[in-house]
CSV table of C-alpha atoms and ligand atoms in Angstrom, one decimal:
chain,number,residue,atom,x,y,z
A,11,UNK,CA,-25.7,-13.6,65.1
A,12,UNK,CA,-24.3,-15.3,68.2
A,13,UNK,CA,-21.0,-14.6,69.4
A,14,UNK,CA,-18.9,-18.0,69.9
A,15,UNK,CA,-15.6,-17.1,70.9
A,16,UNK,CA,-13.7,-13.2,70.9
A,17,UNK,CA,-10.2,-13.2,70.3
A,18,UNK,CA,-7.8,-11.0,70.7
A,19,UNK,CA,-8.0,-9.5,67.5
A,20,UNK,CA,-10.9,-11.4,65.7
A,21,UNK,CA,-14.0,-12.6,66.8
A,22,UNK,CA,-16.3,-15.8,65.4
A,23,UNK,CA,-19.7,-16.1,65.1
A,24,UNK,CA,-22.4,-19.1,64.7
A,25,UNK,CA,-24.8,-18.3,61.1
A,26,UNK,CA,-26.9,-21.4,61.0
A,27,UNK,CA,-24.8,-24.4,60.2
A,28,UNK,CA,-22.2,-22.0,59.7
A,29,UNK,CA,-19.5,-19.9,61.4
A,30,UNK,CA,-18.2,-16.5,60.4
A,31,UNK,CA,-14.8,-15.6,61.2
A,32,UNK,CA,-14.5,-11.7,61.4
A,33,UNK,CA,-11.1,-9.9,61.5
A,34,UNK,CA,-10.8,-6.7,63.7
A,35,UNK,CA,-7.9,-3.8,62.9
A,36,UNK,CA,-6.7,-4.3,66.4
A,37,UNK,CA,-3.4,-5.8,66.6
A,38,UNK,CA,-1.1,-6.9,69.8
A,39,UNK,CA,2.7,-6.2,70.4
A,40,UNK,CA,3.7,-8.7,73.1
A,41,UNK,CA,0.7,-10.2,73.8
A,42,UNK,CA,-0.8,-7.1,74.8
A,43,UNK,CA,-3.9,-5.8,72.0
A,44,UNK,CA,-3.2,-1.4,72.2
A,45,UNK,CA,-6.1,0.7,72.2
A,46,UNK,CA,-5.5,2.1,68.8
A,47,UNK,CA,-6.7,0.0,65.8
A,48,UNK,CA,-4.4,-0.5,62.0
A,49,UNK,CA,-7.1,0.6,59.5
A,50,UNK,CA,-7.3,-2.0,57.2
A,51,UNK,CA,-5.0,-4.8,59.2
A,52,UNK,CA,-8.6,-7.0,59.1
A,53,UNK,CA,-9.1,-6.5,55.4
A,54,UNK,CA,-5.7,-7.5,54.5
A,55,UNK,CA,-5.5,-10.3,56.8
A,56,UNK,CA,-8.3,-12.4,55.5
A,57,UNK,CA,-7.6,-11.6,52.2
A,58,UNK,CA,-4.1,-13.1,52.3
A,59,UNK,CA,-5.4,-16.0,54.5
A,60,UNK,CA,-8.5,-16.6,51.2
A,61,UNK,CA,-5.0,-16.1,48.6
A,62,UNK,CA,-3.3,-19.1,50.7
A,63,UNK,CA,-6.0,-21.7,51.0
A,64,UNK,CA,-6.8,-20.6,47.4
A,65,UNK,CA,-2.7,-21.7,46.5
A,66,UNK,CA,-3.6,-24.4,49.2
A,67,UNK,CA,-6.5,-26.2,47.7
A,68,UNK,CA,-4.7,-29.5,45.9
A,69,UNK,CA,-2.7,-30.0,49.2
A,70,UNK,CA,-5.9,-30.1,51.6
A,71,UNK,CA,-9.6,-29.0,51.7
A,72,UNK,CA,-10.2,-26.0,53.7
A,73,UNK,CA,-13.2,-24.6,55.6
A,74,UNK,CA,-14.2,-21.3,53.2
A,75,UNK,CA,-17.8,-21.6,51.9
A,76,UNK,CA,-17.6,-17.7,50.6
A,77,UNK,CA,-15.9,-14.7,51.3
A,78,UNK,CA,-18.4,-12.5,50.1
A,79,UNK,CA,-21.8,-13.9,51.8
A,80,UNK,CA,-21.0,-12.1,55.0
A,81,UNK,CA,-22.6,-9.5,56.7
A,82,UNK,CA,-22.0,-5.7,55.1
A,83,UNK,CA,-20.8,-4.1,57.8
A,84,UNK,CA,-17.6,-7.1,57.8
A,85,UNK,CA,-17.3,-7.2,54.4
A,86,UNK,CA,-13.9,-8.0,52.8
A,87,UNK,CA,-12.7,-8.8,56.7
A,88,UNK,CA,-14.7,-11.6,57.4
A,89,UNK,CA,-15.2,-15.2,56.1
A,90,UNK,CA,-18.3,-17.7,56.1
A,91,UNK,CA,-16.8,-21.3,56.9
A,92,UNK,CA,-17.8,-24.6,57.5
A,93,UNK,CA,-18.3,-25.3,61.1
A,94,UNK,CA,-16.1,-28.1,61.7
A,95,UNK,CA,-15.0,-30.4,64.8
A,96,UNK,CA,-12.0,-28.6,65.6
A,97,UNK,CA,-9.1,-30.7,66.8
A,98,UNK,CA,-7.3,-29.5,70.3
A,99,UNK,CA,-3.8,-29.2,69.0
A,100,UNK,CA,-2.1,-25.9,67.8
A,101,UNK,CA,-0.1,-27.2,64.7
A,102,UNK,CA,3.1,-25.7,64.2
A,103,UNK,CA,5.9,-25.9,62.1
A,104,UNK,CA,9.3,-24.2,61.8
A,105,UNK,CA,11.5,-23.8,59.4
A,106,UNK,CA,13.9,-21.5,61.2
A,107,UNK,CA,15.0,-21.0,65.4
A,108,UNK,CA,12.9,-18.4,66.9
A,109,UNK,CA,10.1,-17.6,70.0
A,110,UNK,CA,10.1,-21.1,71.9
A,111,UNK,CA,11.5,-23.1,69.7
A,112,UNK,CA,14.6,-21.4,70.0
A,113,UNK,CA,14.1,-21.4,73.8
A,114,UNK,CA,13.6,-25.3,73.6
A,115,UNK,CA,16.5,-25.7,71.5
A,116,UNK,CA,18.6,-23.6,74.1
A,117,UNK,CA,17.6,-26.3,77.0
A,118,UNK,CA,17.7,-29.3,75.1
A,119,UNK,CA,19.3,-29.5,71.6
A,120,UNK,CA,16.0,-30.4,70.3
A,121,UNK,CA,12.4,-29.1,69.4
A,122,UNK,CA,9.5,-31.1,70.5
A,123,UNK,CA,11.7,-34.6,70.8
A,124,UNK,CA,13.0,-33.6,67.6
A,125,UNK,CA,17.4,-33.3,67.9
A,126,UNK,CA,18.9,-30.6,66.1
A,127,UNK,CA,22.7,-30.4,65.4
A,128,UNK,CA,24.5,-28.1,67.2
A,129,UNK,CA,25.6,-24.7,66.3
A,130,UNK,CA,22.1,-23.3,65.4
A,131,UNK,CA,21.6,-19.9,67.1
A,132,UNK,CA,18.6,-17.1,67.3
A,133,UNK,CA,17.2,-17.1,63.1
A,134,UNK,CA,19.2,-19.9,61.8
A,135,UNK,CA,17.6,-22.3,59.3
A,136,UNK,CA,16.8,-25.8,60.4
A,137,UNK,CA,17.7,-28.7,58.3
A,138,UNK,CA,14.1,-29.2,57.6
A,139,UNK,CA,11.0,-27.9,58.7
A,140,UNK,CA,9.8,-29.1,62.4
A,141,UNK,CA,6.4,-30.1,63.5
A,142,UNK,CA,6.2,-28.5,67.1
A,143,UNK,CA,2.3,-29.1,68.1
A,144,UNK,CA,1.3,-27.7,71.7
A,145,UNK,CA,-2.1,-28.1,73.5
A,146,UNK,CA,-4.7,-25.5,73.0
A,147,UNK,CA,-5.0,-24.0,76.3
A,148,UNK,CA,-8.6,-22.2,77.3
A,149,UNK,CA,-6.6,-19.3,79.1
A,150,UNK,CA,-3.1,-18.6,79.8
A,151,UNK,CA,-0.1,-20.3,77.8
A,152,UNK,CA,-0.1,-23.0,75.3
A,153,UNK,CA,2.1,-25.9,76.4
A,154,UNK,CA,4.6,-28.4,73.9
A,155,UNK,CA,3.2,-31.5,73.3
A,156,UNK,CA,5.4,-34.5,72.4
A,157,UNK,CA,4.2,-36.6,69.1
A,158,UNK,CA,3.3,-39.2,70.9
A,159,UNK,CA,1.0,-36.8,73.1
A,160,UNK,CA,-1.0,-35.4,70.1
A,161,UNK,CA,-1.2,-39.3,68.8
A,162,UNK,CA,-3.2,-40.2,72.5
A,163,UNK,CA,-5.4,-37.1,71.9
A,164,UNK,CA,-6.7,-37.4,68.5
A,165,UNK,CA,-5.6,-40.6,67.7
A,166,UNK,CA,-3.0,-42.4,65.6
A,167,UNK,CA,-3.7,-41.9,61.9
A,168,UNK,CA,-5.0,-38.5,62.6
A,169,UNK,CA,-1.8,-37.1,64.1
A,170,UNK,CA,-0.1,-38.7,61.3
A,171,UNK,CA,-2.2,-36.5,59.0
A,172,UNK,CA,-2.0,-33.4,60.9
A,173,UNK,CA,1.4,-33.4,60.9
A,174,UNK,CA,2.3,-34.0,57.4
A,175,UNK,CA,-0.5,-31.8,56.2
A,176,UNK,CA,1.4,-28.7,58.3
A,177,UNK,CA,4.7,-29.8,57.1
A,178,UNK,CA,3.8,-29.9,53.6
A,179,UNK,CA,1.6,-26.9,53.9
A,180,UNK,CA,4.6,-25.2,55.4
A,181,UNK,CA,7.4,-26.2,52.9
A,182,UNK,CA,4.8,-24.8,49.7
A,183,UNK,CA,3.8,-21.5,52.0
A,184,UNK,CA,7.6,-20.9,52.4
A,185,UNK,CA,8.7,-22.1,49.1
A,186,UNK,CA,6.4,-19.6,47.3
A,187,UNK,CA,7.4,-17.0,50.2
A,188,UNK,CA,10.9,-17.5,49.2
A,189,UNK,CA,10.4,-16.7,45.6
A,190,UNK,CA,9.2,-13.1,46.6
A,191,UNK,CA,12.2,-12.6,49.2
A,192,UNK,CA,10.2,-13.5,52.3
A,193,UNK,CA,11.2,-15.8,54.8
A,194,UNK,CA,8.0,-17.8,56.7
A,195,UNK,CA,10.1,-18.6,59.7
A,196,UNK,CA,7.5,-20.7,61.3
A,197,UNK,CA,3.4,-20.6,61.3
A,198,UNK,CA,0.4,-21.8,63.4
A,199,UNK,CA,-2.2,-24.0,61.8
A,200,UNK,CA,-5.6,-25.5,63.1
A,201,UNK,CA,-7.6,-28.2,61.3
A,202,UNK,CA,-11.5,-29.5,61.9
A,203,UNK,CA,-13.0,-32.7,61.0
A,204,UNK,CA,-16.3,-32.6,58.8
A,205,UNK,CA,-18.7,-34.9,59.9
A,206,UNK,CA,-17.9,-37.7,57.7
A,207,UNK,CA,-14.3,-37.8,58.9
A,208,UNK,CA,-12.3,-35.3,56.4
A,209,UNK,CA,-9.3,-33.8,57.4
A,210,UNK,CA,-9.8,-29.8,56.7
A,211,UNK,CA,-7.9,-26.9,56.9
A,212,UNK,CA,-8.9,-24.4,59.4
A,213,UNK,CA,-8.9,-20.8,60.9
A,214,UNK,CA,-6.7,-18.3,59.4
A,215,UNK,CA,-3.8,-19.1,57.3
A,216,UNK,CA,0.2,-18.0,56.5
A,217,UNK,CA,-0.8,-14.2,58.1
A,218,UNK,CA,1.5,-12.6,59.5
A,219,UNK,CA,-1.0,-12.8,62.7
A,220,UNK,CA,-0.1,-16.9,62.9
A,221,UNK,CA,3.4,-16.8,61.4
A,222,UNK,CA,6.8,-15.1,60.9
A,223,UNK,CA,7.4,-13.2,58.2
A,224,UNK,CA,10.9,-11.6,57.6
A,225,UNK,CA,12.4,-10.1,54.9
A,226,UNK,CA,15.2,-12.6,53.4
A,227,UNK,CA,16.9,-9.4,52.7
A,228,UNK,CA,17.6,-8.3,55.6
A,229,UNK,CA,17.8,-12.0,57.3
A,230,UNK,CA,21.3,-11.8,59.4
A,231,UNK,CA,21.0,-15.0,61.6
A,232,UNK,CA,22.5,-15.1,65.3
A,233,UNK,CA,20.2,-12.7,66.1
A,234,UNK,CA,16.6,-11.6,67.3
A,235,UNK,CA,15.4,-10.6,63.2
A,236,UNK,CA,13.1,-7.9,61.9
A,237,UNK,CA,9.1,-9.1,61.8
A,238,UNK,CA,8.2,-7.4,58.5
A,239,UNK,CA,4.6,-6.2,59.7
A,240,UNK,CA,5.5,-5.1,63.6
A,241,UNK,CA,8.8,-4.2,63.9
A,242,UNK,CA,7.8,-0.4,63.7
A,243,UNK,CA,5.3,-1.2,66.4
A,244,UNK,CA,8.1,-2.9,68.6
A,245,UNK,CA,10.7,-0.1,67.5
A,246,UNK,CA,8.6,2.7,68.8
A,247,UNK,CA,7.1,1.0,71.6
A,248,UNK,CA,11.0,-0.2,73.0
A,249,UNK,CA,11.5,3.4,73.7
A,250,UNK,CA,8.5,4.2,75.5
A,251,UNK,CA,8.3,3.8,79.6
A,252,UNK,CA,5.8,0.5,78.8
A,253,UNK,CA,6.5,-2.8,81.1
A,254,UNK,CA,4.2,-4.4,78.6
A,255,UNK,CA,1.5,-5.2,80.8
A,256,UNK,CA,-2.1,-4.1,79.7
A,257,UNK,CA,-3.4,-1.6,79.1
A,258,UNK,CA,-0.6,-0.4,76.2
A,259,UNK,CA,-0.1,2.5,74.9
A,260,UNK,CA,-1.8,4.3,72.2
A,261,UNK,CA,0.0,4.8,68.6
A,262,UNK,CA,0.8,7.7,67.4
A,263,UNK,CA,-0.4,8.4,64.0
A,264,UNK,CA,2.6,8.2,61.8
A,265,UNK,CA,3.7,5.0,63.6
A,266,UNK,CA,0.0,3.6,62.5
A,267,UNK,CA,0.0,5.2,59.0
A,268,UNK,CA,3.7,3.3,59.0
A,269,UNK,CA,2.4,-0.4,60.6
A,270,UNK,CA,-0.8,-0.1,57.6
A,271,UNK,CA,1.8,0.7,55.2
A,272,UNK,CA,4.0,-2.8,56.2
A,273,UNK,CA,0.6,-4.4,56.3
A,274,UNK,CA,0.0,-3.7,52.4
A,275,UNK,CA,2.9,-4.5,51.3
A,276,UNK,CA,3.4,-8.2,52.9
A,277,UNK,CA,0.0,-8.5,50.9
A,278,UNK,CA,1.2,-7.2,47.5
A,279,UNK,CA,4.5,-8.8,48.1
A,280,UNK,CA,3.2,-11.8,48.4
A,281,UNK,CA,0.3,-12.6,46.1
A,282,UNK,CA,1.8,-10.3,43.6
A,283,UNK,CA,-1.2,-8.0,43.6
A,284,UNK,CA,-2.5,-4.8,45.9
B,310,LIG,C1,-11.8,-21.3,65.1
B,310,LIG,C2,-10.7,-18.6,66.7
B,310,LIG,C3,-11.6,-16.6,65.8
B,310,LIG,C4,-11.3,-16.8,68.1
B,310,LIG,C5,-12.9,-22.3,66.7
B,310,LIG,N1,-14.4,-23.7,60.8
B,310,LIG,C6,-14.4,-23.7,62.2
B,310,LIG,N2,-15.3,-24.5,62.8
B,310,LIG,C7,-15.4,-24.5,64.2
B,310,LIG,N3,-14.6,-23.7,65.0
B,310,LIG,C8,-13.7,-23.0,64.4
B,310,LIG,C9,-13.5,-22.9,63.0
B,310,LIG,CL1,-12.4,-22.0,62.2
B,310,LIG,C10,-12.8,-22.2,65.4
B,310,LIG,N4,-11.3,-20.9,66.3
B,310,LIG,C11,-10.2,-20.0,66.5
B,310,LIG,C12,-11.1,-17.9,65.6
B,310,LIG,C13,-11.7,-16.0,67.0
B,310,LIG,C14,-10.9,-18.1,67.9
B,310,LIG,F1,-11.9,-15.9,64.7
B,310,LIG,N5,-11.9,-21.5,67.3
């Protein structure tokens, strides 16, 4: 199969018509992908991201054709999908102050041209969820893009529709999140066109790979809080002589067997199965 684009920690490939999105065990802290993979991380990844556009399905169409006719040697981490005319906007939306929108608010009271009151600090909840798109960028660092940016790019009543369909997919992510005490602080989405024009659901979906997922247990806002999948990574990487530039360090085996085990249970916790 041909290789279209490698990742960081997944890679997608053309089948036909088709594309196959395969998820690897690596996994990044800081930006930085470490030479020791998370047995299973790819496995449990795509098969929270097929339970979401599953839960998904009445708010928009998505791109799964099966998650089953795929290769054996990727089975369970990889997913055939429609290949679709992606649009060139990351679409975000937050529900809570963290990462850059935190750093935005900080300058300028608001998140992409959206004011916030005042008060808000590091992990407190926004009145409403915000959509923050920014551009896709080949290399290097994904810029903010105003509203009005993403409406000259793709259009008026396309931007309209990406936006509300990442708001409202959002608010029922995070709604259903909530009722198993975890807190989607903010998530990455990207949508494709089908030929005829459809708006659809993209990529991967509410993972903790394109989101934030804390524990509303343990949620203490005006603080930096704890990411419910890495934090053991971050913990035991904080006390190592890193200066998180590549290449990282190697994890040690009780610090992997502890990242799989945070890895599970975000997937049992949240789709209420294992
Ligand atoms: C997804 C990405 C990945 C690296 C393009 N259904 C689709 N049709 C066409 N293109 C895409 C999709 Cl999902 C598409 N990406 C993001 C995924 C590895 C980059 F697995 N880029």
């Amino acid at each position: 199969m041909e290789l279209v684009h490698s990742g960081k920690v997944r890679e997608l490939y053309a089948d036909g018509d088709d594309i196959i999105m395969v998820a690897s065990d690596r996994v990044s802290v800081y930006d930085v992908v470490l030479p020791t993979p998370i047995p299973g991380k790819g496995r449990v990844l795509t098969q929270l991201s097929l339970w979401w556009f599953g839960q998904l399905g009445d708010v928009i169409p998505n791109h799964v054709i099966s998650a089953t006719d795929v290769p054996s040697e990727w089975a369970g981490r990889a997913i055939r999908c429609r290949r679709l005319e992606m649009l060139p906007v990351e679409c975000i939306a937050r529900g809570y102050l963290a990462g850059l929108g935190l750093a935005s608010y900080r300058e300028t009271g608001t998140i992409s041209g959206v004011p916030l009151p005042p008060g808000l600090g590091e992990g407190s909840r926004l009145p409403g969820p915000v959509f923050t798109p920014t551009t896709k960028a080949a290399a290097g660092h994904d810029e903010p893009m105003t509203f009005s940016e993403v409406e000259a790019l793709v259009g008026r009543p396309v931007a309209a529709s990406i936006r509300r369909a990442t708001l409202e997919v959002y608010r029922r992510g995070a709604e259903l999140a909530a009722r198993r005490g975890v807190i989607i602080a903010d998530t990455k989405l990207e949508f494709g066109l089908l030929p005829d024009g459809t708006l659809v659901l993209a990529d991967e979906v509410l993972t903790p790979d394109s989101s934030r997922f804390w524990l509303a247990a343990e949620w203490r806002p005006g603080g930096p809080q704890r990411s419910l999948d890495r934090q053991f990574l971050r913990d035991w990487s904080a006390g190592l002589d890193w200066d998180r530039r590549p290449p990282g360090p190697a994890i040690p085996d009780d610090v992997v067997a502890a990242t799989q085990a945070r890895y599970q249970e975000l997937y049992a916790r949240i789709t209420g199965g294992d």
